[in-house]
Coordinates of N, CA and C in Angstrom, one line a residue:
Chain L
K1 N 10.3 -15.7 4.1 CA 9.6 -14.4 3.8 C 9.0 -14.4 2.4
Q2 N 7.8 -13.9 2.4 CA 7.1 -13.8 1.1 C 7.7 -12.8 0.2
E3 N 8.0 -13.2 -1.0 CA 8.6 -12.4 -2.1 C 7.5 -12.2 -3.1
V4 N 7.2 -11.0 -3.5 CA 6.2 -10.7 -4.6 C 6.9 -10.0 -5.7
T5 N 6.7 -10.6 -6.9 CA 7.4 -10.0 -8.1 C 6.4 -9.6 -9.1
Q6 N 6.6 -8.5 -9.8 CA 5.7 -8.1 -10.8 C 6.6 -7.8 -12.1
I7 N 6.2 -8.5 -13.1 CA 6.9 -8.3 -14.4 C 5.9 -8.1 -15.5
P8 N 6.0 -7.1 -16.4 CA 7.2 -6.2 -16.5 C 7.1 -5.0 -15.5
A9 N 8.1 -4.3 -15.4 CA 8.1 -3.1 -14.5 C 7.3 -2.0 -15.2
A10 N 7.3 -2.0 -16.5 CA 6.6 -0.9 -17.2 C 6.0 -1.5 -18.5
L11 N 4.9 -0.9 -19.0 CA 4.2 -1.4 -20.1 C 3.6 -0.2 -20.8
S12 N 3.7 -0.2 -22.1 CA 3.1 0.9 -22.9 C 2.3 0.3 -24.0
V13 N 1.0 0.6 -24.2 CA 0.1 0.0 -25.2 C -0.7 1.1 -25.8
P14 N -1.2 0.8 -27.0 CA -2.1 1.8 -27.7 C -3.5 1.6 -27.1
E15 N -4.3 2.6 -27.1 CA -5.7 2.6 -26.6 C -6.5 1.5 -27.3
G16 N -7.2 0.8 -26.5 CA -8.1 -0.3 -27.0 C -7.5 -1.7 -26.9
E17 N -6.2 -1.7 -26.7 CA -5.5 -3.0 -26.5 C -5.8 -3.6 -25.1
N18 N -5.9 -4.9 -25.0 CA -6.1 -5.5 -23.7 C -4.8 -5.5 -22.9
L19 N -4.8 -5.3 -21.6 CA -3.7 -5.3 -20.8 C -3.6 -6.6 -20.0
V20 N -2.4 -7.1 -19.8 CA -2.1 -8.3 -19.0 C -1.0 -8.0 -18.1
L21 N -1.3 -8.0 -16.8 CA -0.3 -7.7 -15.8 C -0.1 -8.9 -14.9
N22 N 1.2 -9.2 -14.6 CA 1.5 -10.5 -13.9 C 2.0 -10.2 -12.5
C23 N 1.7 -11.1 -11.6 CA 2.2 -11.1 -10.2 C 2.5 -12.5 -9.8
S24 N 3.7 -12.7 -9.2 CA 4.1 -14.0 -8.7 C 4.5 -13.9 -7.3
F25 N 4.3 -14.9 -6.5 CA 4.7 -14.9 -5.1 C 5.3 -16.2 -4.7
T26 N 6.1 -16.2 -3.7 CA 6.9 -17.4 -3.4 C 6.3 -18.4 -2.5
D27 N 5.5 -17.9 -1.6 CA 4.8 -18.7 -0.6 C 3.3 -18.9 -1.0
S28 N 2.9 -20.1 -1.3 CA 1.5 -20.3 -1.8 C 0.5 -20.3 -0.7
A29 N 0.9 -20.3 0.5 CA 0.0 -20.4 1.6 C -0.6 -19.0 2.0
I30 N -1.2 -18.4 1.0 CA -1.7 -17.0 1.2 C -3.1 -17.1 1.6
Y31 N -3.6 -16.0 2.3 CA -5.0 -15.9 2.6 C -5.8 -15.2 1.6
N32 N -5.2 -14.2 1.0 CA -5.8 -13.5 -0.1 C -4.8 -12.7 -0.9
L33 N -5.2 -12.2 -2.0 CA -4.4 -11.4 -2.9 C -5.2 -10.2 -3.3
Q34 N -4.6 -9.1 -3.3 CA -5.3 -7.8 -3.7 C -4.5 -7.1 -4.8
W35 N -5.3 -6.5 -5.7 CA -4.7 -5.6 -6.7 C -5.1 -4.2 -6.4
F36 N -4.1 -3.3 -6.5 CA -4.2 -1.9 -6.2 C -3.8 -1.1 -7.4
R37 N -4.4 0.1 -7.5 CA -3.9 1.1 -8.5 C -3.4 2.3 -7.8
Q38 N -2.3 2.8 -8.3 CA -1.7 4.0 -7.7 C -1.4 5.1 -8.8
D39 N -2.1 6.2 -8.7 CA -1.9 7.3 -9.6 C -0.7 8.2 -9.1
P40 N 0.0 8.9 -9.9 CA 1.1 9.7 -9.5 C 0.7 10.7 -8.4
G41 N 1.4 10.7 -7.3 CA 1.2 11.6 -6.2 C 0.0 11.3 -5.4
K42 N -0.6 10.1 -5.6 CA -1.7 9.7 -4.8 C -1.5 8.4 -4.1
G43 N -2.4 8.1 -3.2 CA -2.3 6.8 -2.5 C -2.8 5.7 -3.4
L44 N -2.9 4.5 -2.8 CA -3.3 3.3 -3.5 C -4.8 3.2 -3.4
T45 N -5.4 2.7 -4.4 CA -6.9 2.4 -4.5 C -7.1 0.9 -4.7
S46 N -7.8 0.3 -3.8 CA -8.1 -1.1 -4.0 C -9.0 -1.4 -5.2
L47 N -8.5 -2.3 -6.0 CA -9.3 -2.7 -7.2 C -10.1 -4.0 -7.1
L48 N -9.3 -5.0 -6.7 CA -9.9 -6.4 -6.6 C -9.3 -7.1 -5.5
L49 N -10.1 -7.9 -4.8 CA -9.6 -8.8 -3.7 C -10.0 -10.2 -4.1
I50 N -9.0 -11.1 -4.1 CA -9.3 -12.5 -4.3 C -9.0 -13.3 -3.1
Q51 N -10.0 -14.0 -2.6 CA -9.7 -14.9 -1.4 C -9.0 -16.1 -1.9
S52 N -8.3 -16.8 -1.0 CA -7.5 -18.0 -1.4 C -8.3 -19.1 -2.0
S53 N -9.6 -19.1 -1.7 CA -10.4 -20.2 -2.1 C -11.0 -19.9 -3.5
Q54 N -10.8 -18.7 -4.0 CA -11.4 -18.2 -5.3 C -10.3 -18.4 -6.4
R55 N -10.9 -18.5 -7.6 CA -10.0 -18.6 -8.8 C -9.9 -17.2 -9.5
E56 N -11.0 -16.4 -9.4 CA -10.9 -15.1 -10.1 C -12.0 -14.2 -9.5
Q57 N -11.8 -12.9 -9.8 CA -12.7 -11.9 -9.4 C -12.8 -10.9 -10.6
T58 N -14.0 -10.4 -10.8 CA -14.2 -9.4 -11.9 C -14.9 -8.2 -11.4
S59 N -14.5 -7.1 -12.0 CA -15.2 -5.8 -11.7 C -15.1 -5.0 -13.0
G60 N -16.2 -4.9 -13.7 CA -16.2 -4.1 -14.9 C -15.3 -4.7 -16.0
R61 N -14.3 -3.8 -16.4 CA -13.4 -4.3 -17.4 C -12.2 -5.0 -16.8
L62 N -12.2 -5.1 -15.5 CA -11.1 -5.8 -14.8 C -11.4 -7.2 -14.4
N63 N -10.4 -8.1 -14.6 CA -10.6 -9.5 -14.2 C -9.2 -9.9 -13.6
A64 N -9.3 -10.5 -12.5 CA -8.1 -11.0 -11.9 C -8.2 -12.5 -11.6
S65 N -7.2 -13.2 -12.0 CA -7.2 -14.7 -11.7 C -6.1 -15.0 -10.7
L66 N -6.3 -16.1 -10.0 CA -5.4 -16.6 -9.0 C -5.1 -18.1 -9.1
D67 N -3.8 -18.4 -9.2 CA -3.4 -19.8 -9.2 C -2.5 -20.0 -8.0
K68 N -3.0 -20.4 -6.9 CA -2.2 -20.5 -5.7 C -1.0 -21.5 -5.8
S69 N -1.3 -22.6 -6.5 CA -0.3 -23.7 -6.5 C 0.9 -23.3 -7.3
S70 N 0.7 -22.4 -8.3 CA 1.9 -22.0 -9.1 C 2.4 -20.6 -8.6
G71 N 1.7 -20.0 -7.6 CA 2.1 -18.7 -7.1 C 2.0 -17.6 -8.0
R72 N 0.8 -17.6 -8.7 CA 0.7 -16.5 -9.8 C -0.7 -15.9 -9.7
S73 N -0.7 -14.6 -10.1 CA -2.0 -13.9 -10.3 C -1.8 -13.1 -11.5
T74 N -2.9 -12.9 -12.3 CA -2.9 -12.1 -13.5 C -4.1 -11.1 -13.4
L75 N -3.8 -9.9 -13.7 CA -4.8 -8.9 -13.8 C -5.0 -8.5 -15.3
Y76 N -6.2 -8.7 -15.8 CA -6.6 -8.4 -17.2 C -7.4 -7.1 -17.2
I77 N -7.0 -6.2 -18.0 CA -7.8 -5.0 -18.2 C -8.3 -4.9 -19.7
A78 N -9.5 -5.1 -19.9 CA -10.0 -5.1 -21.3 C -10.2 -3.7 -21.9
A79 N -9.9 -3.7 -23.2 CA -10.1 -2.4 -24.0 C -9.6 -1.2 -23.2
S80 N -8.3 -1.2 -23.1 CA -7.6 -0.2 -22.3 C -7.9 1.3 -22.8
Q81 N -7.9 2.2 -21.8 CA -8.2 3.6 -22.1 C -7.1 4.4 -21.5
P82 N -6.9 5.6 -22.0 CA -5.8 6.5 -21.4 C -6.0 6.7 -19.9
G83 N -7.2 6.7 -19.4 CA -7.4 6.8 -18.0 C -7.0 5.6 -17.2
D84 N -6.6 4.5 -17.8 CA -6.1 3.4 -17.1 C -4.6 3.5 -16.8
S85 N -4.0 4.5 -17.4 CA -2.6 4.8 -17.1 C -2.3 5.0 -15.6
A86 N -1.5 4.2 -15.0 CA -1.2 4.2 -13.6 C -0.2 3.1 -13.3
T87 N 0.1 3.0 -12.0 CA 0.9 1.9 -11.5 C 0.0 0.9 -10.8
Y88 N 0.1 -0.3 -11.2 CA -0.7 -1.4 -10.6 C 0.2 -2.3 -9.7
L89 N -0.3 -2.4 -8.5 CA 0.5 -3.2 -7.5 C -0.4 -4.4 -7.0
C90 N 0.3 -5.5 -6.8 CA -0.4 -6.6 -6.2 C 0.2 -6.8 -4.8
A91 N -0.6 -7.4 -3.9 CA -0.2 -7.6 -2.5 C -0.8 -8.9 -2.0
V92 N -0.1 -9.7 -1.3 CA -0.6 -10.9 -0.7 C -0.5 -10.9 0.8
S93 N -1.5 -11.6 1.4 CA -1.6 -11.7 2.8 C -1.4 -13.1 3.2
L94 N -0.6 -13.3 4.3 CA -0.4 -14.6 4.8 C -1.2 -14.8 6.1
E95 N -2.5 -14.6 6.0 CA -3.4 -14.8 7.1 C -3.2 -13.8 8.3
D96 N -2.7 -12.7 8.0 CA -2.7 -11.6 9.0 C -2.7 -10.3 8.3
Y97 N -2.5 -9.3 9.0 CA -2.7 -7.9 8.5 C -1.4 -7.5 7.7
K98 N -0.4 -8.3 7.7 CA 0.8 -7.9 7.0 C 0.7 -8.2 5.5
L99 N 0.6 -7.2 4.7 CA 0.6 -7.4 3.2 C 2.0 -7.3 2.7
S100 N 2.4 -8.2 1.8 CA 3.6 -8.1 1.0 C 3.3 -7.6 -0.3
F101 N 3.8 -6.4 -0.7 CA 3.6 -5.7 -1.9 C 4.6 -6.0 -3.0
G102 N 4.2 -6.1 -4.2 CA 5.1 -6.1 -5.3 C 5.5 -4.7 -5.6
A103 N 6.5 -4.5 -6.5 CA 7.0 -3.2 -6.8 C 6.1 -2.5 -7.8
G104 N 5.2 -3.2 -8.5 CA 4.3 -2.6 -9.4 C 4.7 -2.6 -10.8
T105 N 3.7 -2.5 -11.7 CA 3.8 -2.3 -13.1 C 3.3 -1.0 -13.5
T106 N 4.1 -0.2 -14.1 CA 3.6 1.1 -14.6 C 3.1 1.0 -16.0
V107 N 1.8 1.4 -16.1 CA 1.1 1.2 -17.4 C 0.9 2.6 -18.1
T108 N 1.2 2.7 -19.3 CA 0.9 3.9 -20.1 C 0.0 3.4 -21.3
V109 N -1.1 4.0 -21.4 CA -2.0 3.8 -22.5 C -2.0 5.0 -23.4
R110 N -1.5 4.8 -24.6 CA -1.4 5.9 -25.6 C -2.6 6.1 -26.4
A111 N -3.0 7.3 -26.4 CA -4.3 7.7 -27.2 C -4.1 7.6 -28.7
Chain H
D1 N -18.0 10.1 3.4 CA -16.8 10.3 4.2 C -15.7 10.8 3.2
A2 N -14.8 11.6 3.7 CA -13.8 12.2 2.9 C -12.6 11.3 2.6
G3 N -12.6 10.1 3.2 CA -11.5 9.2 3.0 C -10.5 9.4 4.1
V4 N -9.3 8.8 3.9 CA -8.2 8.9 4.8 C -7.5 10.3 4.5
I5 N -7.3 11.1 5.5 CA -6.8 12.4 5.3 C -5.4 12.5 5.9
Q6 N -4.4 12.9 5.1 CA -3.0 13.0 5.7 C -2.6 14.5 5.5
S7 N -1.8 14.9 6.4 CA -1.2 16.2 6.3 C 0.2 16.2 6.9
P8 N 1.1 17.0 6.5 CA 1.0 17.8 5.2 C 1.2 16.9 4.0
R9 N 0.9 17.4 2.8 CA 1.2 16.7 1.6 C 2.6 16.6 1.2
H10 N 3.3 17.7 1.5 CA 4.8 17.7 1.3 C 5.4 18.3 2.5
E11 N 6.6 17.8 2.8 CA 7.4 18.3 3.9 C 8.9 18.3 3.5
V12 N 9.5 19.5 3.6 CA 10.9 19.6 3.3 C 11.5 20.1 4.6
T13 N 12.5 19.4 5.1 CA 13.2 19.7 6.3 C 14.7 19.5 6.3
E14 N 15.4 20.0 7.2 CA 16.8 19.8 7.3 C 17.1 18.6 8.2
M15 N 18.2 18.0 7.9 CA 18.7 16.9 8.8 C 18.8 17.3 10.2
G16 N 18.2 16.5 11.1 CA 18.3 16.8 12.5 C 17.0 17.4 13.1
Q17 N 16.2 17.8 12.2 CA 14.9 18.4 12.6 C 13.9 17.4 12.9
E18 N 12.9 17.7 13.8 CA 11.8 16.8 14.1 C 10.7 17.0 13.0
V19 N 10.2 15.9 12.6 CA 9.1 15.8 11.6 C 7.9 15.1 12.2
T20 N 6.7 15.7 12.0 CA 5.5 15.1 12.5 C 4.5 15.0 11.3
L21 N 4.1 13.7 11.0 CA 3.1 13.5 10.0 C 1.8 13.1 10.7
R22 N 0.7 13.5 10.0 CA -0.6 13.4 10.7 C -1.6 12.6 9.8
C23 N -2.5 11.9 10.4 CA -3.4 11.1 9.7 C -4.8 11.0 10.4
K24 N -5.8 11.2 9.6 CA -7.2 11.0 10.1 C -7.8 9.9 9.4
P25 N -8.1 8.7 10.0 CA -8.6 7.6 9.3 C -10.1 7.8 9.0
I26 N -10.7 6.8 8.3 CA -12.1 6.8 8.0 C -12.9 6.5 9.3
S27 N -13.9 7.2 9.5 CA -14.7 7.0 10.7 C -15.2 5.5 10.7
G28 N -15.1 4.9 11.9 CA -15.6 3.5 12.0 C -14.5 2.5 11.7
H29 N -13.4 2.8 11.1 CA -12.3 1.9 10.9 C -11.5 1.7 12.1
D30 N -11.4 0.5 12.6 CA -10.7 0.2 13.8 C -9.2 -0.1 13.6
Y31 N -8.8 -0.3 12.4 CA -7.4 -0.6 12.1 C -6.7 0.5 11.3
L32 N -5.5 0.8 11.7 CA -4.8 1.9 11.1 C -3.4 1.5 10.8
F33 N -2.9 1.8 9.7 CA -1.5 1.3 9.3 C -0.7 2.6 8.8
W34 N 0.5 2.6 9.1 CA 1.5 3.5 8.5 C 2.5 2.7 7.6
Y35 N 2.6 3.2 6.4 CA 3.5 2.6 5.4 C 4.5 3.6 4.9
R36 N 5.6 3.1 4.4 CA 6.6 4.0 3.8 C 6.9 3.4 2.4
Q37 N 7.0 4.3 1.4 CA 7.2 3.9 0.1 C 8.5 4.5 -0.5
T38 N 9.4 3.7 -0.9 CA 10.6 4.2 -1.6 C 10.9 3.4 -2.9
M39 N 11.6 4.0 -3.7 CA 11.9 3.3 -5.0 C 12.7 2.0 -4.7
M40 N 13.6 2.1 -3.7 CA 14.5 0.9 -3.5 C 13.8 -0.2 -2.8
R41 N 12.9 0.1 -1.8 CA 12.3 -0.9 -0.9 C 10.8 -1.1 -1.1
G42 N 10.2 -0.3 -2.0 CA 8.8 -0.4 -2.2 C 8.0 0.0 -1.0
L43 N 6.8 -0.6 -0.8 CA 6.0 -0.3 0.3 C 6.3 -1.2 1.5
E44 N 6.6 -0.5 2.6 CA 6.9 -1.3 3.9 C 5.9 -0.9 5.0
L45 N 5.5 -1.8 5.7 CA 4.6 -1.6 6.9 C 5.5 -1.1 8.0
L46 N 5.2 0.0 8.6 CA 5.9 0.6 9.7 C 5.3 0.2 11.1
I47 N 4.0 0.4 11.2 CA 3.3 0.2 12.4 C 1.8 0.0 12.2
Y48 N 1.2 -0.8 13.1 CA -0.2 -1.1 12.9 C -0.9 -0.9 14.2
F49 N -2.1 -0.2 14.2 CA -2.9 0.0 15.4 C -4.2 -0.7 15.3
N50 N -4.7 -1.2 16.4 CA -6.1 -1.7 16.5 C -6.8 -1.0 17.6
N51 N -7.9 -0.4 17.4 CA -8.6 0.4 18.5 C -7.7 1.3 19.2
N52 N -6.9 2.0 18.5 CA -6.0 3.0 19.0 C -4.7 2.5 19.7
V53 N -4.6 1.2 19.8 CA -3.5 0.5 20.5 C -2.5 0.0 19.5
P54 N -1.2 0.4 19.6 CA -0.2 -0.2 18.7 C 0.0 -1.7 18.9
I55 N -0.2 -2.4 17.9 CA -0.2 -3.9 18.0 C 1.2 -4.4 17.5
D56 N 1.7 -3.8 16.4 CA 2.9 -4.3 15.8 C 3.7 -3.2 15.3
D57 N 4.9 -2.9 15.9 CA 5.7 -1.8 15.5 C 7.1 -2.4 15.0
S58 N 7.1 -3.6 14.6 CA 8.3 -4.3 14.2 C 8.9 -3.7 13.0
G59 N 8.1 -3.0 12.2 CA 8.6 -2.3 11.0 C 9.2 -1.0 11.2
M60 N 9.1 -0.4 12.3 CA 9.7 0.9 12.6 C 11.2 0.8 12.5
P61 N 11.8 1.5 11.6 CA 13.2 1.2 11.3 C 14.2 1.5 12.5
E62 N 13.9 2.6 13.3 CA 14.8 2.9 14.4 C 14.1 3.6 15.5
D63 N 14.7 3.8 16.6 CA 14.1 4.5 17.7 C 13.8 5.9 17.4
R64 N 14.3 6.4 16.3 CA 14.0 7.8 15.9 C 12.6 7.9 15.5
F65 N 12.0 6.8 15.2 CA 10.6 6.8 14.7 C 9.7 6.4 15.8
S66 N 8.6 7.2 15.9 CA 7.6 6.9 16.9 C 6.2 7.2 16.4
A67 N 5.2 6.5 16.8 CA 3.8 6.7 16.4 C 2.8 6.7 17.5
K68 N 1.8 7.5 17.4 CA 0.8 7.5 18.5 C -0.6 7.5 17.8
M69 N -1.6 7.1 18.6 CA -3.0 7.2 18.2 C -3.8 7.6 19.4
P70 N -3.8 8.9 19.8 CA -4.5 9.3 21.0 C -6.0 9.0 21.0
N71 N -6.6 9.0 19.8 CA -8.0 8.7 19.7 C -8.4 8.0 18.4
A72 N -9.6 7.7 18.2 CA -10.0 6.9 17.0 C -9.9 7.7 15.7
S73 N -9.7 9.0 15.8 CA -9.8 9.8 14.6 C -8.5 10.5 14.3
F74 N -7.4 10.1 15.0 CA -6.1 10.9 14.8 C -4.9 10.0 15.1
S75 N -3.9 10.1 14.2 CA -2.7 9.4 14.5 C -1.5 10.2 14.0
T76 N -0.4 10.1 14.6 CA 0.8 10.8 14.2 C 2.0 9.9 14.1
L77 N 2.8 10.2 13.2 CA 4.1 9.5 13.0 C 5.2 10.6 13.1
K78 N 6.1 10.4 14.1 CA 7.1 11.4 14.3 C 8.5 10.8 14.1
I79 N 9.4 11.6 13.5 CA 10.7 11.2 13.3 C 11.6 12.3 13.9
Q80 N 12.4 11.9 14.9 CA 13.3 12.8 15.6 C 14.5 12.1 16.1
P81 N 15.7 12.5 15.6 CA 15.9 13.5 14.6 C 15.8 12.9 13.2
S82 N 15.5 13.7 12.2 CA 15.3 13.2 10.8 C 16.7 13.1 10.1
E83 N 16.8 12.2 9.2 CA 18.0 12.0 8.4 C 17.6 11.9 6.9
P84 N 18.6 12.2 6.0 CA 18.3 12.2 4.6 C 17.7 10.8 4.1
R85 N 18.1 9.7 4.7 CA 17.6 8.4 4.3 C 16.2 8.2 4.7
D86 N 15.6 9.1 5.5 CA 14.2 9.0 5.8 C 13.3 9.6 4.7
S87 N 13.9 10.2 3.7 CA 13.2 10.7 2.6 C 12.4 9.6 1.9
A88 N 11.1 9.8 1.8 CA 10.2 8.8 1.2 C 8.8 9.4 1.2
V89 N 7.8 8.6 0.7 CA 6.4 8.9 0.8 C 5.9 8.1 1.9
Y90 N 5.2 8.7 2.9 CA 4.6 8.0 4.0 C 3.1 8.0 3.8
F91 N 2.6 6.8 3.9 CA 1.1 6.6 3.7 C 0.5 6.1 5.0
C92 N -0.7 6.6 5.2 CA -1.6 6.1 6.3 C -2.7 5.4 5.6
A93 N -3.2 4.3 6.2 CA -4.3 3.5 5.6 C -5.1 3.0 6.7
S94 N -6.4 2.9 6.4 CA -7.3 2.3 7.5 C -8.3 1.3 6.8
T95 N -8.8 0.5 7.7 CA -9.8 -0.6 7.3 C -10.6 -1.0 8.5
D96 N -11.7 -1.7 8.2 CA -12.5 -2.3 9.2 C -12.2 -3.8 9.3
S97 N -11.2 -4.2 8.6 CA -10.9 -5.7 8.5 C -9.6 -6.0 9.1
Y98 N -9.5 -7.0 10.0 CA -8.3 -7.4 10.6 C -7.3 -7.9 9.6
L99 N -7.8 -8.5 8.5 CA -6.9 -9.0 7.5 C -6.5 -8.0 6.5
A100 N -6.7 -6.7 6.8 CA -6.3 -5.6 5.9 C -6.9 -5.7 4.5
E101 N -8.1 -6.3 4.5 CA -8.8 -6.4 3.2 C -9.5 -5.0 3.0
K102 N -9.5 -4.6 1.7 CA -10.1 -3.3 1.3 C -9.5 -2.2 2.1
L103 N -8.2 -2.1 2.1 CA -7.5 -0.9 2.7 C -7.8 0.3 1.9
F104 N -8.0 1.4 2.7 CA -8.2 2.7 2.1 C -6.9 3.6 2.5
F105 N -6.3 4.0 1.5 CA -5.0 4.8 1.7 C -5.3 6.3 1.6
G106 N -4.5 7.0 2.4 CA -4.5 8.5 2.2 C -3.6 8.8 1.0
S107 N -3.5 10.1 0.7 CA -2.7 10.6 -0.4 C -1.2 10.6 -0.2
G108 N -0.9 10.4 1.1 CA 0.5 10.4 1.4 C 1.2 11.7 1.7
T109 N 2.3 11.6 2.4 CA 3.1 12.8 2.7 C 4.5 12.5 2.1
Q110 N 4.9 13.4 1.1 CA 6.2 13.3 0.5 C 7.2 14.0 1.4
L111 N 8.1 13.3 2.0 CA 9.0 13.8 3.0 C 10.4 13.9 2.3
S112 N 11.0 15.1 2.3 CA 12.4 15.3 1.8 C 13.2 15.8 3.0
V113 N 14.3 15.1 3.3 CA 15.2 15.6 4.4 C 16.5 15.9 3.7
L114 N 16.8 17.2 3.9 CA 18.0 17.7 3.2 C 19.3 17.6 4.1

């Protein structure tokens, strides 16, 4: 069974600092990895999708890397803003529709 | 498109009562998922529909849970009878991708069973 771990569980940084969020998974035979954002009382919003053949994906201030062999992905958020405060979850797919989600990292960006 | 729409946003009920959660997926999305989120277990897939047909219900915890999708624009998740341990946030999500790429989630239903 695929286990997905996100460390740390919570993170607090001052505005402007770069954020580094980690995700690790036990089975490297993944099809893709996704990063989601969840705001309090809301559903998840898809941020980035990395196919297994890719090493990274970028969208604006967000950059996600993938190292399948080591079972790791990192989400970088440059120049953090208070609006980036949310919970960030990663999810991996083993070539079907079943996503295995991590528990998430709750980020607080202090103004 | 208004996105995935779920109702109600909050539901408080007493143990033993029937609960029905509703979902309207994004038009054109052939795949619909019901998830449950708790602090202890995180996000769990309950059931998955393709073209209104239930494909995988192995995540449904007990026979007390049932889900239907009578047409492409409406799905329900029913719990009968409800129990306190069913308290969670229930999400509906839809996509046009079999591999659940680019899932669009609803805002969820916060269920409290007293």
